[in-house]
Coordinates of C-alpha atoms in Angstrom, one line a residue:
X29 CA 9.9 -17.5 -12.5
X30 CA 8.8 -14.7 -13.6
X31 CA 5.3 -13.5 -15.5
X32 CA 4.8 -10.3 -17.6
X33 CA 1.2 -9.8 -19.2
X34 CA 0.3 -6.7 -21.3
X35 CA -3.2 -6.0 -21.4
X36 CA -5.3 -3.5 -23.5
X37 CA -6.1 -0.4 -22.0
X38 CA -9.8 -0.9 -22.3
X39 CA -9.3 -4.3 -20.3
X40 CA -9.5 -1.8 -16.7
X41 CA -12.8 -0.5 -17.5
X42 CA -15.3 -0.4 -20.4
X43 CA -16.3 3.2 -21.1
X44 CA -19.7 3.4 -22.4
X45 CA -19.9 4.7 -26.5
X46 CA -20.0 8.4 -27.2
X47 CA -20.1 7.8 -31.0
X48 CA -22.7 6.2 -33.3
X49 CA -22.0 3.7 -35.7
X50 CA -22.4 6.0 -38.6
X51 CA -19.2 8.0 -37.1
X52 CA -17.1 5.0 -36.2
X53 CA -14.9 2.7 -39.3
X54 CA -17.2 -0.8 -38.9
X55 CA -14.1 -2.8 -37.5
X56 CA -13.7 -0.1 -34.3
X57 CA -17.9 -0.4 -33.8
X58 CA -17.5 -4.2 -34.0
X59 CA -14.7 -3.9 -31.5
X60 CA -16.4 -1.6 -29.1
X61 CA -19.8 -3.3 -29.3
X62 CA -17.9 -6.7 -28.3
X63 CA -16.5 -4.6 -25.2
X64 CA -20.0 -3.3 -24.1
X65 CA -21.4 -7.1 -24.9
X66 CA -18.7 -8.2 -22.6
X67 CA -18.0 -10.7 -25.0
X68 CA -14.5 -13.1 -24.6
X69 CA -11.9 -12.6 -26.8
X70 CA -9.0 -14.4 -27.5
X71 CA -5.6 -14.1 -29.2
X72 CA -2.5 -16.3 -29.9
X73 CA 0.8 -15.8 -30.8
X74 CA 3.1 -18.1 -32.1
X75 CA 7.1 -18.0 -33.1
X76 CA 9.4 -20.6 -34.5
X77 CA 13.2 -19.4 -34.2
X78 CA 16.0 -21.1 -34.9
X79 CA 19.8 -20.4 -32.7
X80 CA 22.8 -21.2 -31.1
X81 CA 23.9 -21.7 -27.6
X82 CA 27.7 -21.7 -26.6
X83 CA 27.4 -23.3 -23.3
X84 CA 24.2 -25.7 -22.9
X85 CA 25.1 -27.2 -19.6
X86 CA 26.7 -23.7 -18.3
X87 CA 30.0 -25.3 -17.7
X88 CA 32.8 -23.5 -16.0
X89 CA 35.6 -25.5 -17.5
X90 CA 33.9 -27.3 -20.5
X91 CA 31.4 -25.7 -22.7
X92 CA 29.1 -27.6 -25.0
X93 CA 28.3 -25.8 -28.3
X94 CA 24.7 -26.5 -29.8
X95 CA 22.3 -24.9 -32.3
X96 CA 18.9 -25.7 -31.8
X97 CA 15.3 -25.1 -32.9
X98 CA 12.4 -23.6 -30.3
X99 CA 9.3 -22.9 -30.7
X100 CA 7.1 -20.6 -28.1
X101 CA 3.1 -20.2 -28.0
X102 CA 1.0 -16.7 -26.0
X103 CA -2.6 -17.7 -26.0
X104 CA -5.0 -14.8 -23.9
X105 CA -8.8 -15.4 -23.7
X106 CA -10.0 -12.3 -21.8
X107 CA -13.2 -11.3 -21.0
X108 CA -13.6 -7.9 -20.3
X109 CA -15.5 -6.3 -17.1
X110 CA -19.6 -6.6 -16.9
X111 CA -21.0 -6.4 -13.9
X112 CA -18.2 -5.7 -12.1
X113 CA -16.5 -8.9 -13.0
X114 CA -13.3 -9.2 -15.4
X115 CA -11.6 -12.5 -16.3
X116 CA -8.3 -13.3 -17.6
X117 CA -6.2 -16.5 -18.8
X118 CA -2.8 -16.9 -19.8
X119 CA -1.0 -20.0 -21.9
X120 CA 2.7 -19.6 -22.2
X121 CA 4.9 -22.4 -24.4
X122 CA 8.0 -22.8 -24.7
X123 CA 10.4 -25.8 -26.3
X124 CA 13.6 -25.5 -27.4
X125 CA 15.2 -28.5 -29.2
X126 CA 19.2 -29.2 -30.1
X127 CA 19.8 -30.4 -33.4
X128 CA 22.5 -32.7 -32.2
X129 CA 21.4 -33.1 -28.1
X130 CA 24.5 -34.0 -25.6
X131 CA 23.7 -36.5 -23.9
X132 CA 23.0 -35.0 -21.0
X133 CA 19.9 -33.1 -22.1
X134 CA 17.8 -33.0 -25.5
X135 CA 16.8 -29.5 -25.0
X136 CA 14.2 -27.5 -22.8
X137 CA 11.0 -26.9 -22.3
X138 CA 8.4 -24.2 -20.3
X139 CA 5.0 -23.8 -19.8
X140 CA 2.8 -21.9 -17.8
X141 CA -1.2 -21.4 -17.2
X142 CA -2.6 -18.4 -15.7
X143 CA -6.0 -17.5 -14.3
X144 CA -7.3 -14.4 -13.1
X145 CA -10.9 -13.4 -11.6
X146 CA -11.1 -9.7 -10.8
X147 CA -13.7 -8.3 -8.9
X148 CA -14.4 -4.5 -8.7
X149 CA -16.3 -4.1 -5.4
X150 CA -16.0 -0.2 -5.7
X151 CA -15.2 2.1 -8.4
X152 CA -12.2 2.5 -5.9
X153 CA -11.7 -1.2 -4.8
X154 CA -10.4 -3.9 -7.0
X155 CA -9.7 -7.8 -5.7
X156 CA -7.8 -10.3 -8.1
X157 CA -7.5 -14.2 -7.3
X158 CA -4.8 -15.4 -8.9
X159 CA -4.0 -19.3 -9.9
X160 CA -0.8 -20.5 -12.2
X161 CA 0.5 -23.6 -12.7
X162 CA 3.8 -24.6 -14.2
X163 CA 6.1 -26.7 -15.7
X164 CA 10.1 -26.5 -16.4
X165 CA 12.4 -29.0 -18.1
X166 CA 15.6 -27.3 -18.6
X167 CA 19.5 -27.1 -17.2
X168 CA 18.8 -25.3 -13.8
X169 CA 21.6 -23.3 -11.7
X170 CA 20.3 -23.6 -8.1
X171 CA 23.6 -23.3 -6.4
X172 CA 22.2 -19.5 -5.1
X173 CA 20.9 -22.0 -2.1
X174 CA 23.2 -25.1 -2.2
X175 CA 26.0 -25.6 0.0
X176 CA 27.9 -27.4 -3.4
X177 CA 27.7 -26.3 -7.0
X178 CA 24.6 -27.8 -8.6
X179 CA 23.4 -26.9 -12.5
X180 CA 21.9 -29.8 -13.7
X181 CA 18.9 -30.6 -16.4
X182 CA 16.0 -31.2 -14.3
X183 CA 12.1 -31.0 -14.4
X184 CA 10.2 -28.9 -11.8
X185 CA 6.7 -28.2 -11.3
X186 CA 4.5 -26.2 -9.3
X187 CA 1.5 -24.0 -8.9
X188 CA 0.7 -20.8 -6.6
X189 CA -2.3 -19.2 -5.7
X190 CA -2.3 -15.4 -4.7
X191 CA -5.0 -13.0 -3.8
X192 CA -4.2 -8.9 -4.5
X193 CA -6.5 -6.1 -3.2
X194 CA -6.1 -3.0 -5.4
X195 CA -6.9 -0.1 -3.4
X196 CA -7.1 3.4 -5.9
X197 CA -6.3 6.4 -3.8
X198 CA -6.1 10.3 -4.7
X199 CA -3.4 12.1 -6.5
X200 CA -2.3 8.9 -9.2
X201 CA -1.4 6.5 -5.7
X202 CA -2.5 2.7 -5.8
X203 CA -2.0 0.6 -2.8
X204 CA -1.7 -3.2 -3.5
X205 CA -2.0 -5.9 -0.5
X206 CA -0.5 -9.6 -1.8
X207 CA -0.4 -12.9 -0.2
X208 CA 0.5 -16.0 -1.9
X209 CA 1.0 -19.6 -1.4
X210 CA 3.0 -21.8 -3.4
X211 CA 4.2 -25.6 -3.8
X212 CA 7.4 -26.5 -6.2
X213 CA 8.1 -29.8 -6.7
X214 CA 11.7 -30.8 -8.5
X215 CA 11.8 -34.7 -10.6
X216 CA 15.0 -35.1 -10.0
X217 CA 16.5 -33.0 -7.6
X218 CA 15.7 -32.9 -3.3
X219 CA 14.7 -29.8 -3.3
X220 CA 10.7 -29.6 -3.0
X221 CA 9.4 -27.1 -0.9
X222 CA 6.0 -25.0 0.3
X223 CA 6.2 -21.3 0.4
X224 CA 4.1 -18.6 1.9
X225 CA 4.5 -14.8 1.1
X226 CA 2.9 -11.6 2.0
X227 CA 3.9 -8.3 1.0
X228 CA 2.3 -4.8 -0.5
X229 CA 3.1 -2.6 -3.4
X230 CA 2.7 1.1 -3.6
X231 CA 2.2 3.0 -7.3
X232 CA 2.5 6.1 -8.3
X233 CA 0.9 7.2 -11.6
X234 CA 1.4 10.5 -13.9
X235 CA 0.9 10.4 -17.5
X236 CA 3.6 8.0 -18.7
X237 CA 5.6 8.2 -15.1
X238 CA 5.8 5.8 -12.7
X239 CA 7.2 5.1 -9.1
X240 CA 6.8 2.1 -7.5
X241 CA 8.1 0.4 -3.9
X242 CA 7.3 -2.9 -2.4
X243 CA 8.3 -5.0 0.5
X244 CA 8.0 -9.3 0.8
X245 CA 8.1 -11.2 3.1
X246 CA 8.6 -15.3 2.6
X247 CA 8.5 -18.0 5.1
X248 CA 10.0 -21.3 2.7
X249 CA 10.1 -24.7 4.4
X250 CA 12.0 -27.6 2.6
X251 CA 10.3 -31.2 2.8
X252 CA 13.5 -32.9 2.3
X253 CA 16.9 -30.9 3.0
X254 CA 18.6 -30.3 6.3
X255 CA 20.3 -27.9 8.0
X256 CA 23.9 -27.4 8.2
X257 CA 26.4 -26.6 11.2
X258 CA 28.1 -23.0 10.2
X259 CA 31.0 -25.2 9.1
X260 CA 28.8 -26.8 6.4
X261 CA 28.2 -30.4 7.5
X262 CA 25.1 -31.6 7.2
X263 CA 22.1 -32.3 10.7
X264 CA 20.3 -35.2 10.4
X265 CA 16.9 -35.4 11.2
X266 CA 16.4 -31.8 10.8
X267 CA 14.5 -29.6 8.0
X268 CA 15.8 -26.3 6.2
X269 CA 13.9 -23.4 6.2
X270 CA 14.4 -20.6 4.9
X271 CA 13.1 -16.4 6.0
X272 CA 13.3 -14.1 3.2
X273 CA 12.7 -10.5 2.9
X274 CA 12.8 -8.2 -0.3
X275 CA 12.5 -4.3 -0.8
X276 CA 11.9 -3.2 -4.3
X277 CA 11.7 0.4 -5.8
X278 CA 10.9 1.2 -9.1
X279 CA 10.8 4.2 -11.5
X280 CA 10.3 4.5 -15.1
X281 CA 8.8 7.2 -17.9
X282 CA 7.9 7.6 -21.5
X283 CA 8.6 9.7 -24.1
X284 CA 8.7 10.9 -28.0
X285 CA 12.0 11.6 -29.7
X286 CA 13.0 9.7 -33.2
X287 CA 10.3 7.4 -32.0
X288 CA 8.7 6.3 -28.8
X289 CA 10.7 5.8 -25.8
X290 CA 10.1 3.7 -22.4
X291 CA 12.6 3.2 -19.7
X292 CA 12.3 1.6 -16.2
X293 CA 15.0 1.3 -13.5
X294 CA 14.7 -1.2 -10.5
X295 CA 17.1 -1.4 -7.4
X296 CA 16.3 -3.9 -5.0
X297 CA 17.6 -6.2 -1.8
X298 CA 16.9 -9.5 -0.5
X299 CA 18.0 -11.2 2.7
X300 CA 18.0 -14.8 3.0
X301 CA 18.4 -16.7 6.3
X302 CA 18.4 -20.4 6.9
X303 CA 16.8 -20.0 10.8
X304 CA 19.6 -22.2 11.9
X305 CA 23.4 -22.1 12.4
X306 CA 23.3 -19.2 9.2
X307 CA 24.9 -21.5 6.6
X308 CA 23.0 -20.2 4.2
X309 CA 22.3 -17.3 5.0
X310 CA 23.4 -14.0 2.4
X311 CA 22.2 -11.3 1.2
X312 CA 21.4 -9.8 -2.6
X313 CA 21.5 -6.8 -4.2
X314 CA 20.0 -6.1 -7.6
X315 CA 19.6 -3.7 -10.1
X316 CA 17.9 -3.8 -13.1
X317 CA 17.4 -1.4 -16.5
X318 CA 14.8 -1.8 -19.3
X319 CA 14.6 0.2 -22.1
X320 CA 12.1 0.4 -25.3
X321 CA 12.7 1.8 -28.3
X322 CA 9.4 2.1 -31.4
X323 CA 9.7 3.7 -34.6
X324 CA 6.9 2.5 -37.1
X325 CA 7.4 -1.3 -37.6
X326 CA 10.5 -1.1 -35.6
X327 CA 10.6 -1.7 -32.0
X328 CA 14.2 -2.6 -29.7
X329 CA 14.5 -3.8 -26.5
X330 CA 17.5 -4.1 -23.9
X331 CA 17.1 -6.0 -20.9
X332 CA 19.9 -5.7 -18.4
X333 CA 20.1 -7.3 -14.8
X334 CA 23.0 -7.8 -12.4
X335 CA 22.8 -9.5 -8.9
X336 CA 26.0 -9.9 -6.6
X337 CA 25.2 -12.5 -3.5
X338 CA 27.1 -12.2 -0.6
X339 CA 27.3 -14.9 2.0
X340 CA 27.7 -14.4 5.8
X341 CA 28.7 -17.5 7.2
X342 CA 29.9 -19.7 4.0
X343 CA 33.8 -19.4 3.1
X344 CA 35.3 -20.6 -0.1
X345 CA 39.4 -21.7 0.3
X346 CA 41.2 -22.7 3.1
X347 CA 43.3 -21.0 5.5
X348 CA 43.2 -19.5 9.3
X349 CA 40.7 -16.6 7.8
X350 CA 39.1 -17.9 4.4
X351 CA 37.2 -15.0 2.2
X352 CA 33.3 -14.9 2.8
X353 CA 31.7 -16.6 -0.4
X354 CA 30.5 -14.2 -2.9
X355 CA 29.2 -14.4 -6.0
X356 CA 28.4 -12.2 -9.3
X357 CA 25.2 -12.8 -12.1
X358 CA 24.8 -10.6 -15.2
X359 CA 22.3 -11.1 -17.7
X360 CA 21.7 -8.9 -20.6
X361 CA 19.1 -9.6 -23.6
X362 CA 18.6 -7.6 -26.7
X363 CA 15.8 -8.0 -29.0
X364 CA 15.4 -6.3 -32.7
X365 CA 11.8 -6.9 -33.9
X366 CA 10.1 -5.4 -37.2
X367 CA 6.4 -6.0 -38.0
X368 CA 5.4 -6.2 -41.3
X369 CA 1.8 -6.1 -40.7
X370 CA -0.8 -6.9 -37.9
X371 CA 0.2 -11.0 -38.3
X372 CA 3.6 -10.9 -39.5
X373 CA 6.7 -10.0 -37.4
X374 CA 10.2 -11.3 -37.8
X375 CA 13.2 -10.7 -34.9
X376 CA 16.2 -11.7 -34.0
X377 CA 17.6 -11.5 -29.6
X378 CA 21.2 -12.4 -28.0
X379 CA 21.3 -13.4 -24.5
X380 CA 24.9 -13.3 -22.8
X381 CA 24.4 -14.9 -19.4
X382 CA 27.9 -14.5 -16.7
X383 CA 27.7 -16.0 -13.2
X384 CA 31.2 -15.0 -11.8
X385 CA 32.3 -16.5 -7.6
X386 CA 35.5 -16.2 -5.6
X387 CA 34.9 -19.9 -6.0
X388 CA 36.2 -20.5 -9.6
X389 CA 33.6 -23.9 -10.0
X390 CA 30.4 -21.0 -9.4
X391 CA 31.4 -19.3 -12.5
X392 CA 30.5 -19.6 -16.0
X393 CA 29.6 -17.8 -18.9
X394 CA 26.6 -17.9 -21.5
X395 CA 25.0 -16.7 -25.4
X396 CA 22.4 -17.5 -27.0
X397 CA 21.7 -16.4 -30.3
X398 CA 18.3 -16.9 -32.3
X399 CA 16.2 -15.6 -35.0
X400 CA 12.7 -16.2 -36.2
X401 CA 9.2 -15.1 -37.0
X402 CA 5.9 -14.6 -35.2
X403 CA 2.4 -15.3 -36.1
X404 CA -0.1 -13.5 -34.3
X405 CA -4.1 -14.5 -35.0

């Protein structure tokens, strides 16, 4: 799962006034003198849509057509930073229904709470507690870490707590210190598990310019699965764990031309071992592009990922020398949005989701297609 948040620039610090209110427009004074007050301040957004999916149970042989209704929810109460304190909290909604449900699932649904104390201890020193919670109900593909294909509706729940030291260093660097615990929990699926991470980020700022690198480190213990010989049969009695480590770099920039441009490029590995015969052991590369378009009320957005798994110890066939297990995942999104004032905002995405293996039963393809409108208040 991932989060994204998008925060006001006045949310790092709160710059004292250099105006009076006879030279400010009364809604920027009101705005600035709820900043100084440290007053909270919240806002919600809402969107009804309505689409299509092609393949709701993403289904290599089969695929179920549905069109569907969702609705989403962004709530934000923030409170901005007095006395070297800063709060933030995050509600994220998300249900998707099918007007005629298979009857293997009557749609999906996601939410998340965030909650976010900061703490500057120096004008040079910033530390963030971090607690989210979260709930999914929705047609998972977990076969990444299964020895067997497994996409099935199921609910999962969980809830991490992570504390990140912000240290702000000369010439636009940032040096960011994370650990994290978390506990996932699946209704219907043996899959349950604690995890444990630690890792660090480095930034590098100039004007719209950044560059970014991290390294992770996770330490994931199953309460339920096993480990597996190397010629994937299953131990009794034992517990699967898994080591994983992840290197990220990042770069992205700004700029004007027939509107305003943003673009942000991400390559990064993971290697997964099983700290046991190697079963499941493989490793991930990734890349990832994201690029912004604005123009007036027109902004367009293109999200494109693509992930290729390579197994070191799993085979898929038969034979005296059997071809490692690989596998393929592309997702692309595209969103046109137009705003026709500060409440209004229609838009329209496609998703096209493909998951392609040397195994045919991995692979399967995916759109979705929606349209709708957003309420902001």
């Amino acid at each position: 799962m991932v989060f994204a948040f998008a925060l006001p620039v006045a949310a790092q610090d709160a710059a004292p006034a250099t105006a009076t209110a006879s030279t400010l427009p009364p809604e920027l004074q009101a705005e600035l003198d709820a900043l100084q007050s440290g007053a909270w301040r919240p806002t919600i957004q809402a969107r009804a849509s309505v689409g299509w999916r092609n393949n709701v149970l993403l289904s290599p042989f089969a695929p179920i057509e549905r069109a569907f209704g969702r609705g989403e929810l962004e709530a934000m109460l923030w409170q901005p930073m007095r006395d070297r304190f800063e709060f933030l909290s995050f509600l994220n909604g998300d249900v998707l229904r099918y007007f005629s449900p298979p009857a293997e699932t009557g749609g999906e649904q996601q939410w998340s709470l965030h909650l976010e104390e900061r703490w500057r201890a120096a004008d040079a020193l910033r530390v963030s507690l971090k607690a989210t919670g979260y709930l999914n109900d929705m047609v998972i593909d977990l076969s990444e870490t299964e020895a067997t294909r497994v996409v099935a509706p199921t609910t999962v729940r969980g809830a991490y707590l992570a504390a990140v030291t912000r240290f702000t260093l000369p010439a636009g660097f940032t040096f960011e210190p994370i650990g994290r615990i978390k506990r996932t929990d699946y209704r219907e699926f043996a899959g349950d598990y604690d995890e444990g991470m630690v890792g660090a980020r480095l930034d590098w700022r100039r004007g719209q310019s950044l560059i970014s690198a991290a390294v992770f480190e996770t330490q994931r213990r199953y309460a339920t699965r096993v480990q597996y010989t190397a010629g994937g049969r299953a131990l009794p009695g034992t517990r699967l764990r898994f080591q994983q480590r992840v290197g990220e770099l990042k770069a992205g920039t700004g700029w004007k031309g027939g509107g305003d441009w943003d673009i942000a490029a991400t390559v990064g590995r993971l290697e997964n071992r099983d700290q046991a015969s190697g079963y499941f052991d493989y490793d991930q590369d990734r890349a990832r592009l994201e690029v912004g378009w604005a123009r007036a009320a027109w902004r367009v957005t293109l999200d494109a990922e693509t992930k290729r798994m390579e197994y070191l110890v799993q085979t898929v066939g038969a034979g005296i020398a059997p071809p490692p297990r690989i596998a393929d995942d592309h997702d692309v999104s595209l969103r046109l949005q137009r705003e026709f004032n500060e409440r209004w905002t229609i838009f329209a995405e496609h998703r096209w989701e493909r998951s392609r293996s040397n195994e045919a039963e991995f692979s399967y393809r995916a759109n979705t297609a929606l349209a709708g409108v957003q309420r902001s208040f």
